[in-house]
């Protein structure tokens, strides 16, 4: 068995906003990957527009740097549990992980989720305590919390002997001891070279390459990315594609690319231990193995956890259908959803009884909302139903997905938060006091109890609370949870909203739209302050007369409407409501637009 001393393969894992992508920026800059005069954007690894806007990593991405003649392949992984499907498969390509933890916040739920996956794969972690320059940093306590987490997750003795590097990714420094003086990230580079095991395997045996990521290039088509577990791969080589269903397919390898910095560089040949991209195979998918034709052996692929939440994607049939989107038919919608399955391994798409509706299942609301946002930016127009959890029948008993919820709140809001979570069947498992009078409370809560809760949480904590959750597992059904406490303000007729109509409607509740907006009958224009739906005429105009009344003709003051994001809309809607998504607009509507038909439907229920 040979050892590739010139290569190190490592993944970076961290909770959202713990500085993972910023640290990769520093490694790229200080390794000389960029020219001195080259202009490079911040968070260069977050190449997707949505990633830059939201400040989170959604897609796992490869980069490579050269340090002292050693090539370090780095994989930047998502920090949010909803994109766990990305994390699970790319960990198969690496030999170690950099676990980045905020020096003030400590290990958080998503840290726990990804670290568990890494420990199960017997990867040896390197801990990076980041943001040591924060004024509220508590380094010693955070290290104790990390050690407790390792023990809780069942780490073995080797994994518990993890090296610790202290860093400030923002200023680009790292050190072995907190008292050291450092000017750059050299201690981190040295730790990676010394502590990450070089790839081991057989270069002279038949080829095995497990595909973990699929990309698409307009010039060369589908590109498969993976790590060579055995043998060599070269341009124009004959190979066999071992499919996940056990079938074998003869293929010819197209171009072979290696990674240098953020670029793919074409190479003639690559061997065991290299992470490469391969073109020329249009029918290749994630989890399949490129193998030698004389000895085709498939590699085992990591089991991806099943989806926990589903919603229906429906062809848009509102009065405004087809006015803003380029792709509006069921054929377009079906093709796009099934294309998503090629690269999004944690997602499922099912046909329904209706040809205009498809059930899409994912790991969480964020997982599905990113798909929705991506599709609307690509010109698709469709409707979304209320998210619902996926139940399982285990030993004849109904089980539901449970989430591990962590919240950080000021102490004065504890009562309101505990009250709301109690009605949502949450069970408190831990509570600690953090700095500055904040409480960190951990719960186990049904996934359906979190649907629609985030906006309520932000209201109860006046925007001062932070919440994160991660999938915990399936447990017996916990009973009914009360539905949304407030109703909707529903448009009585179509037209253009007027200040006069909105002024009268705002007494009923909070509005989602302002004046001069085109609406249709059955569209939801606001939230009722009480239970039940109310029909309002927001298009009504004031009758013009030649009489003036003192004080009544003053300018009408409208309360600014609530700006409803896509996630807000998905949390808000009830079972009889839909979200209409187009490239230009996000609207809320009733499934049945006609008020008379809606009333009849309620009577028949």
Coordinates of C-alpha atoms in Angstrom, one line a residue, residues 42-545:
X42 CA -14.6 38.5 0.1
X43 CA -16.0 35.0 0.9
X44 CA -14.7 33.9 -2.5
X45 CA -15.9 30.3 -1.9
X46 CA -19.5 31.5 -1.7
X47 CA -19.9 31.7 -5.4
X48 CA -23.7 31.3 -5.5
X49 CA -25.8 34.6 -5.4
X50 CA -28.0 33.1 -2.7
X51 CA -25.0 32.2 -0.6
X52 CA -23.7 35.8 -0.8
X53 CA -27.1 37.3 0.0
X54 CA -27.8 35.0 3.0
X55 CA -24.2 34.7 4.3
X56 CA -24.4 30.9 4.4
X57 CA -22.8 28.1 2.5
X58 CA -25.3 26.0 0.6
X59 CA -23.2 23.9 -1.8
X60 CA -20.1 22.0 -0.9
X61 CA -17.1 23.3 -3.0
X62 CA -13.6 22.2 -3.7
X63 CA -10.4 24.2 -3.8
X64 CA -6.7 23.3 -3.6
X65 CA -3.7 25.1 -2.3
X66 CA 0.0 24.3 -2.4
X67 CA 2.1 24.7 0.8
X68 CA 5.7 23.6 0.8
X69 CA 5.2 21.3 -2.2
X70 CA 2.2 19.6 -0.6
X71 CA -1.2 19.9 -2.3
X72 CA -4.0 20.6 0.3
X73 CA -7.4 19.8 -1.2
X74 CA -10.0 21.7 0.9
X75 CA -13.7 21.1 0.8
X76 CA -15.9 23.9 2.1
X77 CA -19.1 22.3 3.5
X78 CA -22.5 23.8 4.4
X79 CA -23.0 24.7 8.0
X80 CA -26.8 24.3 8.1
X81 CA -28.3 20.9 8.8
X82 CA -30.9 21.3 6.0
X83 CA -28.0 20.8 3.6
X84 CA -26.7 17.7 5.4
X85 CA -27.0 15.7 2.2
X86 CA -24.1 17.9 0.8
X87 CA -22.0 17.2 3.9
X88 CA -22.5 13.5 4.2
X89 CA -21.3 12.6 0.7
X90 CA -18.3 14.9 0.5
X91 CA -16.9 13.6 3.8
X92 CA -16.2 10.4 1.8
X93 CA -13.4 12.3 -0.1
X94 CA -11.4 13.4 2.9
X95 CA -9.0 12.0 5.5
X96 CA -9.6 14.6 8.2
X97 CA -11.8 17.6 9.1
X98 CA -11.1 21.1 10.4
X99 CA -13.8 21.7 13.1
X100 CA -14.2 25.5 13.4
X101 CA -15.8 26.8 16.6
X102 CA -16.6 30.4 17.5
X103 CA -14.6 31.4 20.6
X104 CA -17.7 33.0 22.2
X105 CA -20.7 30.8 21.0
X106 CA -19.0 27.5 21.4
X107 CA -20.2 24.3 19.6
X108 CA -23.7 24.7 18.2
X109 CA -26.4 22.3 16.8
X110 CA -25.0 22.1 13.3
X111 CA -21.5 21.5 14.7
X112 CA -22.9 18.5 16.5
X113 CA -24.6 17.2 13.3
X114 CA -21.6 17.4 11.0
X115 CA -19.1 16.3 13.6
X116 CA -21.1 13.1 14.3
X117 CA -21.0 12.3 10.6
X118 CA -17.2 12.8 10.6
X119 CA -16.6 10.7 13.7
X120 CA -18.7 7.9 12.4
X121 CA -16.5 7.8 9.3
X122 CA -13.4 7.5 11.6
X123 CA -12.0 10.9 10.5
X124 CA -9.5 12.6 12.8
X125 CA -10.5 16.2 13.5
X126 CA -8.4 19.3 14.0
X127 CA -10.1 21.9 16.2
X128 CA -9.8 25.6 15.2
X129 CA -11.1 28.0 17.9
X130 CA -11.9 31.0 15.7
X131 CA -12.7 34.7 16.5
X132 CA -10.3 34.7 19.5
X133 CA -10.3 38.5 19.2
X134 CA -13.9 38.8 20.1
X135 CA -14.3 40.9 23.3
X136 CA -16.8 38.3 24.7
X137 CA -14.6 35.2 23.8
X138 CA -14.5 32.5 26.5
X139 CA -11.8 30.2 25.1
X140 CA -11.3 27.8 28.0
X141 CA -15.0 27.1 28.5
X142 CA -15.5 26.6 24.8
X143 CA -12.6 24.0 24.7
X144 CA -14.3 22.2 27.6
X145 CA -17.6 22.2 25.7
X146 CA -15.9 20.8 22.6
X147 CA -14.4 18.0 24.6
X148 CA -17.8 17.2 26.2
X149 CA -19.3 17.1 22.8
X150 CA -16.7 14.7 21.5
X151 CA -17.3 12.4 24.4
X152 CA -21.1 12.7 24.0
X153 CA -20.8 11.7 20.3
X154 CA -18.8 8.6 21.1
X155 CA -15.3 9.7 19.8
X156 CA -12.6 7.1 20.3
X157 CA -9.3 7.8 22.1
X158 CA -7.4 8.9 18.9
X159 CA -10.2 11.3 18.0
X160 CA -10.2 12.8 21.5
X161 CA -6.5 13.6 21.2
X162 CA -7.3 16.4 18.8
X163 CA -4.9 19.3 18.1
X164 CA -6.1 22.8 18.8
X165 CA -5.3 25.9 16.7
X166 CA -6.4 29.3 17.8
X167 CA -7.3 31.7 15.0
X168 CA -8.8 34.9 13.9
X169 CA -9.9 34.3 10.3
X170 CA -10.8 37.9 9.8
X171 CA -7.3 39.2 10.5
X172 CA -5.6 36.1 9.0
X173 CA -3.6 34.8 12.0
X174 CA -3.3 31.5 13.8
X175 CA -1.3 30.2 16.7
X176 CA -0.6 26.9 18.5
X177 CA -1.0 28.5 22.0
X178 CA -3.2 31.4 22.9
X179 CA -0.2 33.3 24.3
X180 CA 1.8 33.1 21.1
X181 CA 2.4 36.0 18.8
X182 CA 1.5 35.3 15.2
X183 CA 1.4 37.3 11.9
X184 CA -0.2 34.7 9.6
X185 CA -1.8 31.3 9.3
X186 CA 1.5 29.3 9.2
X187 CA 0.6 27.4 12.4
X188 CA -2.6 26.2 10.8
X189 CA -0.8 25.1 7.6
X190 CA 1.8 23.2 9.7
X191 CA -0.9 21.5 11.7
X192 CA -2.7 20.3 8.6
X193 CA 0.5 18.9 7.0
X194 CA 1.5 17.2 10.3
X195 CA -1.8 15.9 11.5
X196 CA -3.9 15.1 8.4
X197 CA -3.1 11.6 7.2
X198 CA -1.9 11.4 3.6
X199 CA -4.1 9.3 1.3
X200 CA -3.2 5.6 1.4
X201 CA -4.0 3.0 -1.3
X202 CA -2.8 1.1 -4.3
X203 CA -1.7 3.1 -7.4
X204 CA -0.9 0.0 -9.5
X205 CA -4.2 -1.8 -9.0
X206 CA -7.5 -1.4 -11.0
X207 CA -9.2 1.9 -11.0
X208 CA -11.9 2.9 -8.4
X209 CA -13.3 6.4 -8.3
X210 CA -16.4 7.2 -6.2
X211 CA -18.6 10.1 -7.5
X212 CA -19.7 12.5 -4.8
X213 CA -20.6 15.7 -6.6
X214 CA -22.1 16.5 -10.0
X215 CA -21.6 19.9 -11.8
X216 CA -22.7 21.1 -15.2
X217 CA -20.6 23.0 -17.7
X218 CA -22.0 24.6 -20.8
X219 CA -19.1 23.5 -22.9
X220 CA -18.3 19.9 -21.7
X221 CA -21.7 18.9 -20.2
X222 CA -21.9 16.9 -16.9
X223 CA -18.8 16.9 -14.8
X224 CA -18.4 14.3 -12.1
X225 CA -16.2 15.0 -9.0
X226 CA -14.7 12.4 -6.7
X227 CA -11.6 11.0 -5.0
X228 CA -9.6 8.2 -6.7
X229 CA -9.6 5.4 -4.1
X230 CA -7.4 3.1 -6.2
X231 CA -5.4 3.0 -9.5
X232 CA -5.1 5.8 -12.1
X233 CA -7.5 7.6 -14.4
X234 CA -6.4 9.2 -17.7
X235 CA -7.9 11.0 -20.7
X236 CA -9.8 8.8 -23.2
X237 CA -9.5 5.7 -21.0
X238 CA -12.1 2.9 -21.3
X239 CA -13.9 2.3 -18.0
X240 CA -17.1 0.8 -16.5
X241 CA -19.7 2.8 -14.6
X242 CA -21.0 0.8 -11.6
X243 CA -24.6 2.1 -11.1
X244 CA -26.2 2.2 -7.7
X245 CA -28.7 -0.5 -8.8
X246 CA -25.9 -2.9 -9.5
X247 CA -25.9 -2.5 -13.3
X248 CA -22.6 -2.0 -15.2
X249 CA -22.3 0.4 -18.1
X250 CA -19.3 0.7 -20.5
X251 CA -18.1 4.3 -20.7
X252 CA -15.1 6.3 -22.0
X253 CA -13.5 8.9 -19.8
X254 CA -13.4 12.4 -21.3
X255 CA -11.2 15.1 -19.9
X256 CA -9.7 14.8 -16.5
X257 CA -9.3 17.9 -14.3
X258 CA -7.4 18.6 -11.1
X259 CA -8.1 21.5 -8.8
X260 CA -5.7 24.4 -8.4
X261 CA -7.0 27.3 -6.3
X262 CA -10.6 27.9 -7.5
X263 CA -9.9 26.7 -11.0
X264 CA -10.1 23.3 -12.7
X265 CA -6.9 22.5 -14.6
X266 CA -6.9 19.8 -17.3
X267 CA -4.4 17.0 -16.6
X268 CA -3.4 13.9 -18.7
X269 CA -3.5 11.5 -15.7
X270 CA -4.4 11.4 -12.0
X271 CA -3.8 8.7 -9.4
X272 CA -4.9 7.3 -6.1
X273 CA -5.6 10.1 -3.5
X274 CA -6.3 12.8 -6.0
X275 CA -9.6 14.6 -6.0
X276 CA -10.5 15.1 -9.7
X277 CA -13.3 16.2 -12.0
X278 CA -14.1 14.0 -15.0
X279 CA -16.2 14.8 -18.1
X280 CA -17.6 12.8 -21.0
X281 CA -20.2 10.7 -19.2
X282 CA -23.7 12.2 -19.5
X283 CA -25.5 9.4 -17.6
X284 CA -23.3 9.5 -14.5
X285 CA -24.9 10.2 -11.1
X286 CA -23.8 10.8 -7.5
X287 CA -22.9 7.6 -5.6
X288 CA -21.7 5.7 -8.7
X289 CA -18.2 4.3 -9.2
X290 CA -16.0 4.6 -12.2
X291 CA -14.0 1.3 -12.3
X292 CA -11.6 -0.7 -14.4
X293 CA -13.4 -2.7 -17.2
X294 CA -11.4 -5.9 -16.3
X295 CA -12.2 -5.7 -12.6
X296 CA -15.3 -3.5 -12.0
X297 CA -15.8 -3.2 -8.3
X298 CA -18.2 -0.6 -6.8
X299 CA -17.4 1.4 -3.7
X300 CA -20.0 1.7 -0.9
X301 CA -21.7 5.0 -0.8
X302 CA -22.7 6.8 2.4
X303 CA -26.4 6.4 3.3
X304 CA -28.1 9.8 3.1
X305 CA -30.7 10.5 5.8
X306 CA -34.3 10.5 4.6
X307 CA -36.2 13.8 4.1
X308 CA -38.4 15.0 7.0
X309 CA -40.6 17.7 5.4
X310 CA -42.6 17.7 2.1
X311 CA -44.7 20.3 0.2
X312 CA -46.5 20.2 -3.1
X313 CA -45.2 22.2 -6.1
X314 CA -48.2 23.1 -8.3
X315 CA -48.6 24.7 -11.7
X316 CA -49.7 28.3 -11.3
X317 CA -53.4 28.7 -12.0
X318 CA -54.0 32.1 -10.5
X319 CA -55.6 35.0 -12.6
X320 CA -52.0 36.4 -13.0
X321 CA -50.6 33.0 -14.3
X322 CA -48.1 33.3 -17.1
X323 CA -47.6 37.1 -16.9
X324 CA -44.2 37.1 -15.2
X325 CA -42.6 33.7 -15.7
X326 CA -40.8 32.0 -18.7
X327 CA -41.5 28.4 -17.6
X328 CA -45.1 27.9 -16.5
X329 CA -46.4 24.5 -17.7
X330 CA -46.4 21.2 -15.8
X331 CA -43.9 19.8 -18.3
X332 CA -41.4 22.6 -17.4
X333 CA -42.0 22.1 -13.7
X334 CA -41.7 18.3 -13.8
X335 CA -38.4 18.5 -15.9
X336 CA -36.8 21.0 -13.5
X337 CA -37.7 19.1 -10.4
X338 CA -36.4 15.8 -11.6
X339 CA -33.3 17.5 -12.9
X340 CA -32.7 18.7 -9.3
X341 CA -32.5 15.1 -8.2
X342 CA -29.3 14.6 -10.2
X343 CA -27.3 16.8 -7.9
X344 CA -29.5 17.1 -4.7
X345 CA -29.2 13.7 -3.2
X346 CA -31.2 14.5 0.0
X347 CA -34.3 15.5 -2.0
X348 CA -37.2 13.3 -3.3
X349 CA -39.8 14.1 -6.0
X350 CA -43.0 12.1 -6.3
X351 CA -45.8 12.2 -8.9
X352 CA -49.3 12.8 -7.5
X353 CA -52.8 12.0 -8.7
X354 CA -52.9 15.4 -10.4
X355 CA -50.6 16.0 -13.5
X356 CA -50.2 19.6 -12.3
X357 CA -48.9 18.8 -8.8
X358 CA -45.7 17.2 -7.6
X359 CA -44.7 16.3 -4.0
X360 CA -41.2 17.4 -3.1
X361 CA -39.6 16.2 0.1
X362 CA -36.4 17.6 1.7
X363 CA -34.5 18.0 4.9
X364 CA -36.2 21.1 6.2
X365 CA -37.9 24.4 5.2
X366 CA -34.6 26.1 4.3
X367 CA -33.6 23.2 2.1
X368 CA -36.8 23.5 0.1
X369 CA -37.0 27.3 0.2
X370 CA -33.5 27.5 -1.4
X371 CA -34.8 25.3 -4.3
X372 CA -37.9 27.5 -4.7
X373 CA -35.8 30.7 -4.7
X374 CA -33.3 29.2 -7.2
X375 CA -36.2 28.2 -9.5
X376 CA -37.9 31.6 -9.5
X377 CA -34.6 33.3 -10.4
X378 CA -34.3 30.9 -13.3
X379 CA -37.7 32.1 -14.6
X380 CA -40.1 29.4 -13.2
X381 CA -43.6 30.2 -12.1
X382 CA -45.5 27.9 -9.7
X383 CA -47.4 27.5 -6.5
X384 CA -46.4 25.9 -3.1
X385 CA -48.6 24.3 -0.5
X386 CA -48.1 24.4 3.3
X387 CA -45.1 22.3 4.4
X388 CA -46.0 19.0 6.2
X389 CA -43.9 16.5 8.1
X390 CA -43.3 13.0 6.9
X391 CA -44.5 10.4 9.4
X392 CA -43.2 6.8 9.7
X393 CA -44.9 3.7 11.0
X394 CA -42.5 1.9 13.3
X395 CA -43.7 -1.4 14.9
X396 CA -47.3 -0.4 14.2
X397 CA -46.9 2.9 16.0
X398 CA -47.0 6.4 14.3
X399 CA -43.7 8.2 14.7
X400 CA -42.8 11.7 13.7
X401 CA -39.5 13.6 13.1
X402 CA -38.1 15.4 16.2
X403 CA -35.7 18.3 16.0
X404 CA -33.1 19.4 18.5
X405 CA -33.8 23.1 19.0
X406 CA -31.3 25.5 20.6
X407 CA -32.3 29.1 21.4
X408 CA -30.3 32.0 22.8
X409 CA -32.6 34.6 24.4
X410 CA -32.3 37.4 27.0
X411 CA -33.7 36.2 30.4
X412 CA -36.7 38.6 30.3
X413 CA -38.2 36.8 27.3
X414 CA -38.0 33.3 28.8
X415 CA -41.6 33.2 29.9
X416 CA -43.2 34.1 26.6
X417 CA -40.9 31.6 24.7
X418 CA -41.5 28.7 27.1
X419 CA -45.2 29.3 26.9
X420 CA -45.3 29.2 23.1
X421 CA -43.0 26.1 22.9
X422 CA -45.0 24.3 25.5
X423 CA -48.1 24.4 23.3
X424 CA -46.0 23.1 20.4
X425 CA -45.1 20.0 22.4
X426 CA -41.5 21.0 23.1
X427 CA -39.5 19.2 25.8
X428 CA -36.7 21.1 27.5
X429 CA -33.5 19.0 27.8
X430 CA -30.9 21.6 29.0
X431 CA -30.5 25.2 30.1
X432 CA -27.4 27.2 30.7
X433 CA -26.6 30.9 31.3
X434 CA -24.2 32.5 28.8
X435 CA -22.5 35.9 28.8
X436 CA -24.4 39.2 29.0
X437 CA -27.5 37.8 30.7
X438 CA -28.5 35.5 27.8
X439 CA -30.0 32.0 28.4
X440 CA -29.2 29.1 26.1
X441 CA -32.1 26.6 26.2
X442 CA -32.2 23.3 24.4
X443 CA -35.4 21.4 23.5
X444 CA -36.6 18.4 21.7
X445 CA -39.6 19.5 19.6
X446 CA -41.7 17.9 16.8
X447 CA -40.6 19.2 13.4
X448 CA -44.3 20.3 12.8
X449 CA -44.1 22.4 15.9
X450 CA -41.4 24.5 14.3
X451 CA -43.4 25.2 11.1
X452 CA -44.5 28.8 11.5
X453 CA -42.7 29.4 14.8
X454 CA -39.7 31.5 13.7
X455 CA -41.7 34.6 13.1
X456 CA -43.5 34.2 16.4
X457 CA -40.2 33.7 18.1
X458 CA -38.8 36.9 16.7
X459 CA -41.9 38.8 17.8
X460 CA -41.7 37.3 21.3
X461 CA -38.0 38.2 21.7
X462 CA -38.3 41.6 19.9
X463 CA -35.7 40.4 17.5
X464 CA -33.1 39.6 20.2
X465 CA -33.4 35.8 20.1
X466 CA -31.4 33.4 18.0
X467 CA -32.6 29.9 17.2
X468 CA -31.1 26.9 15.4
X469 CA -32.3 23.4 15.0
X470 CA -31.1 20.0 13.7
X471 CA -32.8 16.7 13.0
X472 CA -32.7 14.5 16.1
X473 CA -34.6 11.4 15.0
X474 CA -38.0 9.8 14.9
X475 CA -40.0 9.4 18.1
X476 CA -43.7 8.4 18.9
X477 CA -46.3 11.0 17.8
X478 CA -46.7 13.6 20.5
X479 CA -50.3 14.6 19.9
X480 CA -52.1 17.5 18.2
X481 CA -50.6 20.9 18.0
X482 CA -52.9 24.0 17.7
X483 CA -53.1 25.5 14.3
X484 CA -52.3 29.2 13.5
X485 CA -54.1 31.4 16.0
X486 CA -54.9 34.2 13.5
X487 CA -56.8 34.3 10.3
X488 CA -56.1 35.9 6.9
X489 CA -57.4 39.2 5.4
X490 CA -58.7 38.0 2.0
X491 CA -59.3 40.3 -1.0
X492 CA -63.0 40.6 -1.7
X493 CA -62.5 41.6 -5.4
X494 CA -59.7 42.1 -7.9
X495 CA -58.2 45.4 -9.0
X496 CA -55.6 47.9 -7.8
X497 CA -55.3 48.6 -4.1
X498 CA -56.2 52.1 -3.0
X499 CA -55.1 54.1 0.1
X500 CA -58.7 54.4 1.1
X501 CA -59.4 50.7 0.9
X502 CA -56.2 49.8 2.8
X503 CA -56.9 52.4 5.4
X504 CA -60.2 50.8 6.3
X505 CA -58.7 47.3 6.1
X506 CA -55.7 48.0 8.4
X507 CA -58.1 48.3 11.4
X508 CA -58.7 44.5 11.0
X509 CA -55.1 43.4 11.3
X510 CA -51.6 43.8 9.7
X511 CA -51.3 44.3 5.9
X512 CA -48.8 42.6 3.6
X513 CA -49.2 45.0 0.6
X514 CA -49.3 48.8 0.0
X515 CA -51.3 51.0 -2.4
X516 CA -51.1 50.7 -6.2
X517 CA -50.6 46.9 -6.2
X518 CA -52.6 44.7 -8.6
X519 CA -54.5 42.0 -6.8
X520 CA -57.1 39.3 -7.6
X521 CA -60.1 38.0 -5.7
X522 CA -59.1 35.4 -3.1
X523 CA -55.6 36.8 -2.7
X524 CA -54.4 37.2 0.9
X525 CA -53.5 40.8 1.6
X526 CA -52.8 40.7 5.4
X527 CA -53.2 38.9 8.7
X528 CA -56.3 39.2 10.7
X529 CA -55.8 40.3 14.4
X530 CA -58.3 37.5 15.5
X531 CA -59.1 33.9 14.5
X532 CA -60.9 33.3 11.3
X533 CA -60.6 34.9 7.8
X534 CA -62.2 38.2 6.9
X535 CA -62.9 39.5 3.4
X536 CA -61.8 43.0 2.9
X537 CA -62.2 45.4 -0.1
X538 CA -58.8 47.0 -0.4
X539 CA -59.5 48.3 -3.9
X540 CA -62.4 50.5 -2.7
X541 CA -62.2 54.1 -3.7
X542 CA -63.7 57.0 -1.9
X543 CA -66.9 58.4 -3.5
X544 CA -66.3 61.9 -4.8
X545 CA -68.8 64.6 -3.7

